[in-house]
Short mmCIF file of N, CA, C and O in Angstrom, two decimals:
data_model
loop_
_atom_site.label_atom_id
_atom_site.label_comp_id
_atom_site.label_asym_id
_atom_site.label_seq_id
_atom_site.Cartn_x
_atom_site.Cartn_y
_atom_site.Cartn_z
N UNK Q 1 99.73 104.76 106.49
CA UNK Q 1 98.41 104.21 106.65
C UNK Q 1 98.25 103.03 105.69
O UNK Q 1 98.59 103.26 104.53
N UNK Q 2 97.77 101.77 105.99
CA UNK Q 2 97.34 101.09 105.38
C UNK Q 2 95.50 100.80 105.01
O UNK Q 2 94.57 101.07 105.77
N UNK Q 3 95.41 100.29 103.86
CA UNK Q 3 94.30 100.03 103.33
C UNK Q 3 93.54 98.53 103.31
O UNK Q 3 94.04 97.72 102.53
N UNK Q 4 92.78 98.24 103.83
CA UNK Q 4 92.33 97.21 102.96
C UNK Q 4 90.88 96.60 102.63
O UNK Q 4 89.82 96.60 103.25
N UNK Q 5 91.39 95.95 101.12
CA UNK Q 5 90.25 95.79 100.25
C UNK Q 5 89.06 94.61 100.87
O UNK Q 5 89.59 93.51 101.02
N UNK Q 6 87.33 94.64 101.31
CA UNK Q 6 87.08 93.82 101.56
C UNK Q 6 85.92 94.03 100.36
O UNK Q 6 85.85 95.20 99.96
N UNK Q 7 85.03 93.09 99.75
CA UNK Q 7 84.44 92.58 99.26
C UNK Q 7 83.30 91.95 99.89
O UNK Q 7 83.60 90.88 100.41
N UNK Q 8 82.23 92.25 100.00
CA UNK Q 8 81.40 91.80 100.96
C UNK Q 8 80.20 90.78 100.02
O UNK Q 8 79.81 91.21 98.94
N UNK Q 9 79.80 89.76 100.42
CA UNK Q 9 78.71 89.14 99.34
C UNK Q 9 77.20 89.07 99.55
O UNK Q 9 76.36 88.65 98.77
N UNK Q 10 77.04 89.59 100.85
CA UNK Q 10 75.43 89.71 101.19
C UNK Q 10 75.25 90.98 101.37
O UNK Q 10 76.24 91.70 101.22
N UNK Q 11 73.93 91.63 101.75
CA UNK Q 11 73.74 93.02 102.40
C UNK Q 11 74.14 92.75 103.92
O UNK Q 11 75.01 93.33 104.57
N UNK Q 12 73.57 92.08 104.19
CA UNK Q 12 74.69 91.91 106.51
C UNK Q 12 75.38 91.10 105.82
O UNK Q 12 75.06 90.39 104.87
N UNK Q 13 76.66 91.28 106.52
CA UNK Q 13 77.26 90.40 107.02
C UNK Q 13 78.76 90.60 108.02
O UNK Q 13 79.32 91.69 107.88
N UNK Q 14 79.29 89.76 108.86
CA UNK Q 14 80.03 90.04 109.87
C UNK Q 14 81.51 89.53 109.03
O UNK Q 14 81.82 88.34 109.01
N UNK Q 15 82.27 90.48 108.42
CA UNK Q 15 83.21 89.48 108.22
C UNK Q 15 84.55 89.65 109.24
O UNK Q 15 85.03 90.60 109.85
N UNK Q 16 84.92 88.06 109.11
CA UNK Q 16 86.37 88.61 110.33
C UNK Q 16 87.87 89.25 109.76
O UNK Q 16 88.63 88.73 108.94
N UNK Q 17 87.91 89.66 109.99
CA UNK Q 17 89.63 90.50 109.38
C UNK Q 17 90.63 90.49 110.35
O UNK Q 17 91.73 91.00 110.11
N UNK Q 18 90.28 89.79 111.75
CA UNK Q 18 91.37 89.23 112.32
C UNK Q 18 92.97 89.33 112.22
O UNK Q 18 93.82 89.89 112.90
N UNK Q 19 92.99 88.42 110.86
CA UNK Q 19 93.93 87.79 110.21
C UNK Q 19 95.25 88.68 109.69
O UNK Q 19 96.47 88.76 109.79
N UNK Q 20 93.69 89.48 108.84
CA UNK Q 20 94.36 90.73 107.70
C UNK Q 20 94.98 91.76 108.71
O UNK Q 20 96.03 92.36 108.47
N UNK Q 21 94.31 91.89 109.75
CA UNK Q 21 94.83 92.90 110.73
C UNK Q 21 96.36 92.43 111.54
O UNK Q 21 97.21 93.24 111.92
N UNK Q 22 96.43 91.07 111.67
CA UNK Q 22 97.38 90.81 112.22
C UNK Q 22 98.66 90.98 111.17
O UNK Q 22 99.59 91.78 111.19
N UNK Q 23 98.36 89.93 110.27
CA UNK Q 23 98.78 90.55 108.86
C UNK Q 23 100.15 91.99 108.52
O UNK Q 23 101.35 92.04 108.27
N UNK Q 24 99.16 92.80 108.70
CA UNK Q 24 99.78 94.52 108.94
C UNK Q 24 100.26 94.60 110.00
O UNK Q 24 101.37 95.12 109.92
N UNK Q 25 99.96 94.34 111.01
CA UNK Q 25 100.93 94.80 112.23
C UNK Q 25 102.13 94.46 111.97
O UNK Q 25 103.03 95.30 111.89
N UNK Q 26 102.39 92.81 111.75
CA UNK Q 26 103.58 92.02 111.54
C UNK Q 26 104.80 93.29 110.40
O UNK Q 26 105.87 93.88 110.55
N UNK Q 27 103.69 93.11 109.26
CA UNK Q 27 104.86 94.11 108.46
C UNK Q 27 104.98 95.58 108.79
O UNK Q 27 105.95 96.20 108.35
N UNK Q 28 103.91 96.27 109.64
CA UNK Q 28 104.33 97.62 110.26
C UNK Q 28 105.44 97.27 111.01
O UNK Q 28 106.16 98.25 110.85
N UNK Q 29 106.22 96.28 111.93
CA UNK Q 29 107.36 96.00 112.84
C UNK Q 29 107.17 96.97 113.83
O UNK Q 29 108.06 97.27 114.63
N UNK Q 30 106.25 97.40 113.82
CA UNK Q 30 105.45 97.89 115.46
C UNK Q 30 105.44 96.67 116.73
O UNK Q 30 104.88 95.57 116.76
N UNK Q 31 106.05 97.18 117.44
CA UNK Q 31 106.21 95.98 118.42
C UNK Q 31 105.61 96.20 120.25
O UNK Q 31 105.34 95.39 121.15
N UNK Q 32 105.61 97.64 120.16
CA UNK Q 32 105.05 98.54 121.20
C UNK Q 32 104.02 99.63 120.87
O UNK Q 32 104.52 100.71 121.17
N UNK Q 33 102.98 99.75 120.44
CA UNK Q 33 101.78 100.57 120.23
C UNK Q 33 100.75 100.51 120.28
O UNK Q 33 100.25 99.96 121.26
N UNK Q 34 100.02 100.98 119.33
CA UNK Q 34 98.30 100.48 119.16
C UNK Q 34 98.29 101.34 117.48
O UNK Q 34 99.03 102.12 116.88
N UNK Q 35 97.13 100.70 117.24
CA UNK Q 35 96.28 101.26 115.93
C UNK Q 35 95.05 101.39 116.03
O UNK Q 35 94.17 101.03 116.82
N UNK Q 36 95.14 102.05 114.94
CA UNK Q 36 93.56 102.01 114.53
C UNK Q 36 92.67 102.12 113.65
O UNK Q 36 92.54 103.05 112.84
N UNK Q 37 91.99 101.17 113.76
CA UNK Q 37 91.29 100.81 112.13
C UNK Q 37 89.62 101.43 112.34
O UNK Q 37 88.72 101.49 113.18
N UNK Q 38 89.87 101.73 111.28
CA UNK Q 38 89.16 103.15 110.85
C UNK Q 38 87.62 102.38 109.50
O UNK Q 38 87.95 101.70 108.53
N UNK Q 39 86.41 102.66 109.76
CA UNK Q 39 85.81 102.12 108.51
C UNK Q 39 85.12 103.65 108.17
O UNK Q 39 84.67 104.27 109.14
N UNK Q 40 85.04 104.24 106.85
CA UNK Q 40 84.42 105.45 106.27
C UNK Q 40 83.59 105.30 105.59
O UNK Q 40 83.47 106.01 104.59
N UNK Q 41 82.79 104.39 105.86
CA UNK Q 41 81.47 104.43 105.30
C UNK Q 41 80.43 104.29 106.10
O UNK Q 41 80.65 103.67 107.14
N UNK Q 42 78.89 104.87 105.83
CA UNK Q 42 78.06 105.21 106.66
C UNK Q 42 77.23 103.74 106.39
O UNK Q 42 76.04 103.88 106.67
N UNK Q 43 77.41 103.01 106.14
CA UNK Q 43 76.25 102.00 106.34
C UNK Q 43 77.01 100.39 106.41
O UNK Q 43 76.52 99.37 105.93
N UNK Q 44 78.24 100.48 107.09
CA UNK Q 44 79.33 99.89 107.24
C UNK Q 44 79.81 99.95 108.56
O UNK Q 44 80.42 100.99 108.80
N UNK Q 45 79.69 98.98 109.68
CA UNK Q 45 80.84 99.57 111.04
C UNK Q 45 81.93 98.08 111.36
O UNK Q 45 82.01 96.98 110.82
N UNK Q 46 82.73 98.77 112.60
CA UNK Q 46 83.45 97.52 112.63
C UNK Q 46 83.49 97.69 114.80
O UNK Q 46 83.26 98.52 115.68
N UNK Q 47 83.88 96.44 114.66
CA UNK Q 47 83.72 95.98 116.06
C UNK Q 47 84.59 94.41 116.68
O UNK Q 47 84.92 93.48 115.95
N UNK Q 48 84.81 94.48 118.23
CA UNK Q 48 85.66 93.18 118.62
C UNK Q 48 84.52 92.88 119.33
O UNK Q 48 83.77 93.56 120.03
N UNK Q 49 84.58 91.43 118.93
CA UNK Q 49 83.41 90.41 119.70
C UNK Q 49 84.09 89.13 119.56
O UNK Q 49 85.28 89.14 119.23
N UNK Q 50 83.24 87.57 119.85
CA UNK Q 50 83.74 86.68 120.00
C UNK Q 50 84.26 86.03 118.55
O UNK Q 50 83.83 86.64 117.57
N UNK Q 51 85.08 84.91 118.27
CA UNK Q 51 85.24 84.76 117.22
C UNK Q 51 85.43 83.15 117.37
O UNK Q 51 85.35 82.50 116.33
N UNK Q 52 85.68 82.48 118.60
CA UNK Q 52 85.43 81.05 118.31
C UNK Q 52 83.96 80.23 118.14
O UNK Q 52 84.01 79.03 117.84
N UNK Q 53 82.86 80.79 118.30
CA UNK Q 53 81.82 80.27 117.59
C UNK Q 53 81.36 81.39 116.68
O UNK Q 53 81.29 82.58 116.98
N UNK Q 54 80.99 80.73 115.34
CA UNK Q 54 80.73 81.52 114.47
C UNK Q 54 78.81 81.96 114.91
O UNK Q 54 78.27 82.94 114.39
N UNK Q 55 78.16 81.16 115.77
CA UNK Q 55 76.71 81.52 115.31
C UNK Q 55 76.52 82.67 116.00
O UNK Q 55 75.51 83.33 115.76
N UNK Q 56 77.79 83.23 117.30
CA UNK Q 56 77.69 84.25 118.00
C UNK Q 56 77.54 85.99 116.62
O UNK Q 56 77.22 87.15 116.86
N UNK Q 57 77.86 85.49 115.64
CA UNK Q 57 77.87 86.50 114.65
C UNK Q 57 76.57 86.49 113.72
O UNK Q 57 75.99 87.49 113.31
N UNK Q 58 76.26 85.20 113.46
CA UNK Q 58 74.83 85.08 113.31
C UNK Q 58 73.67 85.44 114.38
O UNK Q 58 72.48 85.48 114.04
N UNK Q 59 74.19 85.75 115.98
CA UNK Q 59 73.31 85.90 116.91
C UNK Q 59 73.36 87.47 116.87
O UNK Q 59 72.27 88.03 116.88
N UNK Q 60 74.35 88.14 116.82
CA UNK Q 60 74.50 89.25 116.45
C UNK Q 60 73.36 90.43 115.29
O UNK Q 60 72.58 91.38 115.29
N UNK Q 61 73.94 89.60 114.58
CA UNK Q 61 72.56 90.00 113.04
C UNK Q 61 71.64 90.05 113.01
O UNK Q 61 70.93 90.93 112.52
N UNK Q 62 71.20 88.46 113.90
CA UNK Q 62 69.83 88.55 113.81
C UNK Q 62 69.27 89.50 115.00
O UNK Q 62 68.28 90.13 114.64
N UNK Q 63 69.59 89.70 116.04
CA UNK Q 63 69.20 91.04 116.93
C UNK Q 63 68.97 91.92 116.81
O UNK Q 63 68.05 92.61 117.24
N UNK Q 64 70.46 92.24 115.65
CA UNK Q 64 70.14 94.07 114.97
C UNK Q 64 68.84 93.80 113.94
O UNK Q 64 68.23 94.85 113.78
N UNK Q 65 68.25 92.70 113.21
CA UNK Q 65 67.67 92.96 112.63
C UNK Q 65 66.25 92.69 113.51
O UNK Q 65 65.16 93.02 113.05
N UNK Q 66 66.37 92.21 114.51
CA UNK Q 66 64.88 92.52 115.27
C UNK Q 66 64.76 93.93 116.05
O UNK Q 66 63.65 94.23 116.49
N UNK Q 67 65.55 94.58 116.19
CA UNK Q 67 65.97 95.82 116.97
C UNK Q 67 65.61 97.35 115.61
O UNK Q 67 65.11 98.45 115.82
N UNK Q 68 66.03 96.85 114.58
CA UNK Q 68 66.28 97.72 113.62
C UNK Q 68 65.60 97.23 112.59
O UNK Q 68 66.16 97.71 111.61
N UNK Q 69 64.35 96.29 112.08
CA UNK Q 69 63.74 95.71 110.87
C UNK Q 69 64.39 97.02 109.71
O UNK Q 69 64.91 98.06 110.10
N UNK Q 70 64.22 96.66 108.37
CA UNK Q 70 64.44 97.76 107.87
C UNK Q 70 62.68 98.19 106.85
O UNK Q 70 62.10 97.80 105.84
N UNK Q 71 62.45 99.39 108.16
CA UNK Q 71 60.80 99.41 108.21
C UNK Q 71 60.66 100.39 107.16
O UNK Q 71 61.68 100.34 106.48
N UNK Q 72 59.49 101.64 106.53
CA UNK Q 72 59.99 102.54 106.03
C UNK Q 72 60.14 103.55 106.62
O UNK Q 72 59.24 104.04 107.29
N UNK Q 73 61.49 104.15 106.51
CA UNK Q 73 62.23 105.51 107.23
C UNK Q 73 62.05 106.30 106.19
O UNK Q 73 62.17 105.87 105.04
N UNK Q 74 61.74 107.54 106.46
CA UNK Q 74 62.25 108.97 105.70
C UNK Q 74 63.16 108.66 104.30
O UNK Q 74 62.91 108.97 103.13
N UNK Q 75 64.24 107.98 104.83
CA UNK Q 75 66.06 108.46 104.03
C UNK Q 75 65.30 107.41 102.65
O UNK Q 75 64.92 106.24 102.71
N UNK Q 76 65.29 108.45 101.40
CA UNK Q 76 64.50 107.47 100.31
C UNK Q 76 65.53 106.40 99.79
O UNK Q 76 64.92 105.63 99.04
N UNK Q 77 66.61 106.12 99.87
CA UNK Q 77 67.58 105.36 99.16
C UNK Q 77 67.20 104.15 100.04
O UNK Q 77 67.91 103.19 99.74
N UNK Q 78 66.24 103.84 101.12
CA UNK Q 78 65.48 102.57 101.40
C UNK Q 78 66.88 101.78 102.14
O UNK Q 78 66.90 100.59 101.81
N UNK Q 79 67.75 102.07 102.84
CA UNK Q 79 68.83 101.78 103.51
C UNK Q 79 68.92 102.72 105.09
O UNK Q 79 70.02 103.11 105.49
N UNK Q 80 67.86 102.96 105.75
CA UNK Q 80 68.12 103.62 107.05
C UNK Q 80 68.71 102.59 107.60
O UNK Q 80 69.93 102.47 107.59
N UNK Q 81 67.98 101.82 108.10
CA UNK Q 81 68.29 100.42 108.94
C UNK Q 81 70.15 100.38 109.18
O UNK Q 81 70.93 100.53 110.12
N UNK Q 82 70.22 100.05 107.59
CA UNK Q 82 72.19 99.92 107.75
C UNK Q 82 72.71 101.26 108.47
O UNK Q 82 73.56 101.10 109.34
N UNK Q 83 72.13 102.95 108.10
CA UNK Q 83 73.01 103.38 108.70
C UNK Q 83 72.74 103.59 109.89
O UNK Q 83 73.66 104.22 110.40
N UNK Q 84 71.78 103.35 110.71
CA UNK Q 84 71.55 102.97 112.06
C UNK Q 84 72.36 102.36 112.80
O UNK Q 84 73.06 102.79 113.72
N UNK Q 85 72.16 100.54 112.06
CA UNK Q 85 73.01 99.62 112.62
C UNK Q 85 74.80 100.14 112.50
O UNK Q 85 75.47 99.83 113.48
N UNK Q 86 75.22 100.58 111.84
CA UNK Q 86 76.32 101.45 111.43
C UNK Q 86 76.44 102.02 112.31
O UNK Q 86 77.47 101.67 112.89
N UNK Q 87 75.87 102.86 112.85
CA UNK Q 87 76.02 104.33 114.32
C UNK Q 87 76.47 103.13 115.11
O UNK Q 87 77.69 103.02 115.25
N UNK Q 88 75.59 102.09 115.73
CA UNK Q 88 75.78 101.58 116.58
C UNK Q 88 77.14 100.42 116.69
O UNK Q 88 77.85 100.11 117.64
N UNK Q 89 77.11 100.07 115.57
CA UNK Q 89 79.07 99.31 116.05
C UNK Q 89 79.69 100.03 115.99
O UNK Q 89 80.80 99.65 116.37
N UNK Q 90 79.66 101.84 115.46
CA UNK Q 90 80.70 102.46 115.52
C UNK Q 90 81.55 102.39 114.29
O UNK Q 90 81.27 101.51 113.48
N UNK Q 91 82.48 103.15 114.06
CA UNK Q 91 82.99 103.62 112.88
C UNK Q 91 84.95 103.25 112.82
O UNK Q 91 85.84 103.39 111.99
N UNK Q 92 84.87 102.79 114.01
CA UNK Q 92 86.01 102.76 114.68
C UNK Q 92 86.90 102.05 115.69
O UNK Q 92 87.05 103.02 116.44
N UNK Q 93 87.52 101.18 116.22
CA UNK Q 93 88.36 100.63 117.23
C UNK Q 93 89.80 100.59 117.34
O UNK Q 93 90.44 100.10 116.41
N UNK Q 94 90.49 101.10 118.50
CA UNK Q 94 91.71 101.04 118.72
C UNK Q 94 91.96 100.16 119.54
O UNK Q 94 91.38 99.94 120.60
N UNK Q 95 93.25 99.38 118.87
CA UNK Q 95 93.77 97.88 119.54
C UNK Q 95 95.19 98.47 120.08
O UNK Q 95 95.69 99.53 119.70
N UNK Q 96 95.50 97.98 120.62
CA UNK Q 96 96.93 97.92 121.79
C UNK Q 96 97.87 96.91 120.96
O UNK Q 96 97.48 95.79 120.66
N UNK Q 97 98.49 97.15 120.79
CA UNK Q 97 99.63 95.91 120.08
C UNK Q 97 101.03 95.67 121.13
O UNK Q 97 101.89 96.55 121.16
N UNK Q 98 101.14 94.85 121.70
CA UNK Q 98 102.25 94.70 122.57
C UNK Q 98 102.86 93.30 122.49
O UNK Q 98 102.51 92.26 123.05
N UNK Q 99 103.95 93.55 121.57
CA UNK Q 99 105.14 92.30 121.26
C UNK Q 99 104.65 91.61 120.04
O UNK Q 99 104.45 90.42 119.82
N UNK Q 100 104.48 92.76 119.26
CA UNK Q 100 104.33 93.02 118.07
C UNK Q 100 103.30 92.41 117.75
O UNK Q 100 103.18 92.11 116.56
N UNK Q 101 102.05 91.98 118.87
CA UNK Q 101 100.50 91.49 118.19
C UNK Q 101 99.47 91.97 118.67
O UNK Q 101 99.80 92.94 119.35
N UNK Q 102 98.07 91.77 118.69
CA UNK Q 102 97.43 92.81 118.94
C UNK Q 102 97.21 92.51 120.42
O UNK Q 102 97.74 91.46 120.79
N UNK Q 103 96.65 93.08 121.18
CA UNK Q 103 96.28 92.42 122.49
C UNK Q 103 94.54 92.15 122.43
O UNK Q 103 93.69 93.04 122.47
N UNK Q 104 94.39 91.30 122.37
CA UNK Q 104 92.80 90.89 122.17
C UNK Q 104 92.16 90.04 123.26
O UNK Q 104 93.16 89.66 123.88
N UNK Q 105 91.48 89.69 123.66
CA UNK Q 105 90.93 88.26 124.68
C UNK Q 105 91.05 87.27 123.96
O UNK Q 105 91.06 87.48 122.75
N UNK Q 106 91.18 85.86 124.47
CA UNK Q 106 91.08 84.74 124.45
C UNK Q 106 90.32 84.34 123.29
O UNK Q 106 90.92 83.71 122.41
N UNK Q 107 89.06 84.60 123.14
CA UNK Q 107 87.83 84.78 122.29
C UNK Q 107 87.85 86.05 121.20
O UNK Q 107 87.35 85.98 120.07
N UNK Q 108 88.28 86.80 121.54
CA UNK Q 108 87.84 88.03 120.82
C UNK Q 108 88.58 88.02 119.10
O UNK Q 108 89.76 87.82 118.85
N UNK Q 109 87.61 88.27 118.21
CA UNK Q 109 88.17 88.86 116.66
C UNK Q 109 87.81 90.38 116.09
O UNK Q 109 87.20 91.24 116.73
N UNK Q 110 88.25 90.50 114.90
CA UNK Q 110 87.86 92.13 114.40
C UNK Q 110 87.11 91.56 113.91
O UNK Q 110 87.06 90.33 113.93
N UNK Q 111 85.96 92.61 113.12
CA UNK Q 111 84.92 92.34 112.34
C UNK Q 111 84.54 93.57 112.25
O UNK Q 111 84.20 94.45 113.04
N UNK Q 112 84.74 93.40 110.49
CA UNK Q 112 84.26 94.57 109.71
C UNK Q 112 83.08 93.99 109.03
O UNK Q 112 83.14 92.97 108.34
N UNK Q 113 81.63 94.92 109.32
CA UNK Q 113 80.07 94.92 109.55
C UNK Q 113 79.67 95.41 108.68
O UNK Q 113 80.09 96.55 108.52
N UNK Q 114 78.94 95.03 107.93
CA UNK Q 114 78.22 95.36 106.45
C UNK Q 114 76.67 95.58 106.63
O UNK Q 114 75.99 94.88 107.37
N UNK Q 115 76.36 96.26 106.14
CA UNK Q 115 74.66 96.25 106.51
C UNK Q 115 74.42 96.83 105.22
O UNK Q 115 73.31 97.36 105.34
N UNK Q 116 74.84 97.02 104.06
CA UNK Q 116 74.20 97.90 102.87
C UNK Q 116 74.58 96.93 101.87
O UNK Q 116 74.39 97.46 100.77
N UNK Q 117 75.18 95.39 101.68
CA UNK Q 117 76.24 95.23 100.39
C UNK Q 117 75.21 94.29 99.63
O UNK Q 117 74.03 94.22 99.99
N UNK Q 118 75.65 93.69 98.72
CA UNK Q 118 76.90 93.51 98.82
C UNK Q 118 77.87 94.87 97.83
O UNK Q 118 77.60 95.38 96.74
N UNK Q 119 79.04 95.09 98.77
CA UNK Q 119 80.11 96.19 97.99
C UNK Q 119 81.03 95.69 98.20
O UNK Q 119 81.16 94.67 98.89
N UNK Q 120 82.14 96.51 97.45
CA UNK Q 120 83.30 96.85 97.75
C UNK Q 120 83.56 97.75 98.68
O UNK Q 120 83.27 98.94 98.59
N UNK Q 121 84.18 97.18 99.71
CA UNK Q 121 84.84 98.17 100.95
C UNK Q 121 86.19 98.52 101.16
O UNK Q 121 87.07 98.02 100.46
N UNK Q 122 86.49 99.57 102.31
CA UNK Q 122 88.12 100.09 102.51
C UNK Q 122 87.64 100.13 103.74
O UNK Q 122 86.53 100.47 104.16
N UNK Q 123 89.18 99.48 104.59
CA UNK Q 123 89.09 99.71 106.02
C UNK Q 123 90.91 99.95 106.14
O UNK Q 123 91.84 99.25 105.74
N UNK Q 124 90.88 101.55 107.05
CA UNK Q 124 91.91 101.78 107.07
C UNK Q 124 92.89 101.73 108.38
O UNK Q 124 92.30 102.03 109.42
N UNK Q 125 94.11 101.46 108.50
CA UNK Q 125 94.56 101.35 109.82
C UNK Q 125 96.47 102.04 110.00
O UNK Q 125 97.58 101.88 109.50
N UNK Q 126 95.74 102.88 111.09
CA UNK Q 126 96.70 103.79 111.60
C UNK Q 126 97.30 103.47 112.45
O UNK Q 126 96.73 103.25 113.52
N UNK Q 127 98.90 103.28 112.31
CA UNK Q 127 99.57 102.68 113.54
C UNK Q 127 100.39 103.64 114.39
O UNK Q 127 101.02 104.56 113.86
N UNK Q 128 100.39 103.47 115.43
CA UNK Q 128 100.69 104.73 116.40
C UNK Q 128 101.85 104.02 117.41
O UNK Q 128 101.68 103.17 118.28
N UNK Q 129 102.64 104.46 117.13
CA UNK Q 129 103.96 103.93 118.03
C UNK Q 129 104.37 105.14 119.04
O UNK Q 129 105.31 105.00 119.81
#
């Protein structure tokens, strides 16, 4: 299993890990499988969406935050909102890797989703041959 370290600098934000993901595959020498990257935190998700315009990630944010204001909820640590938005990208995605890269669309990137930071994060990825 691999790990990796993200650093986040706002409370939202979409960052892309694309890169880092491709990154690992290359040195897993997985050339026929899939993985899967894994995020374990509750006010944290990850998700594939577009990645050649960036405001599509700014269009993103700002939705969840008209969908989800962060109003007052019950949960006193004053962070429902994130783990809401969290449920909803999910905790989780498995990619297909075939000829040793990931299989993605045309458009499509990873993005590991912050809604609580800024923190330190771990996003982990399991490769399955």
């Amino acid at each position: 299993m691999v790990v990796l370290e993200i650093n986040t600098p706002t409370r939202e934000v979409m960052v892309d890990i694309t890169d880092m993901v491709m990154q690992e595959i290359k040195k897993s020498g997985v050339v026929d499988g899939a993985c899967v990257i894994f995020v374990p935190h509750t006010t944290a998700g990850i998700t594939i969406n577009e990645n050649a315009d960036p405001t599509v990630r700014e269009d993103i944010m700002a939705a969840l935050e008209k969908i989800i204001p962060n109003i007052r909820f019950k949960h006193m640590e004053g962070n429902s909102d994130a783990h809401i938005k969290a449920s909803l990208m999910g905790s989780s995605v498995t990619l297909i890797i075939e000829n040793g890269k990931p299989f993605l669309g045309t458009w499509q990137g990873i993005y590991f989703c912050e809604f609580d930071g800024p923190r330190r994060r771990r996003v982990y990825i399991k490769f399955l041959k």
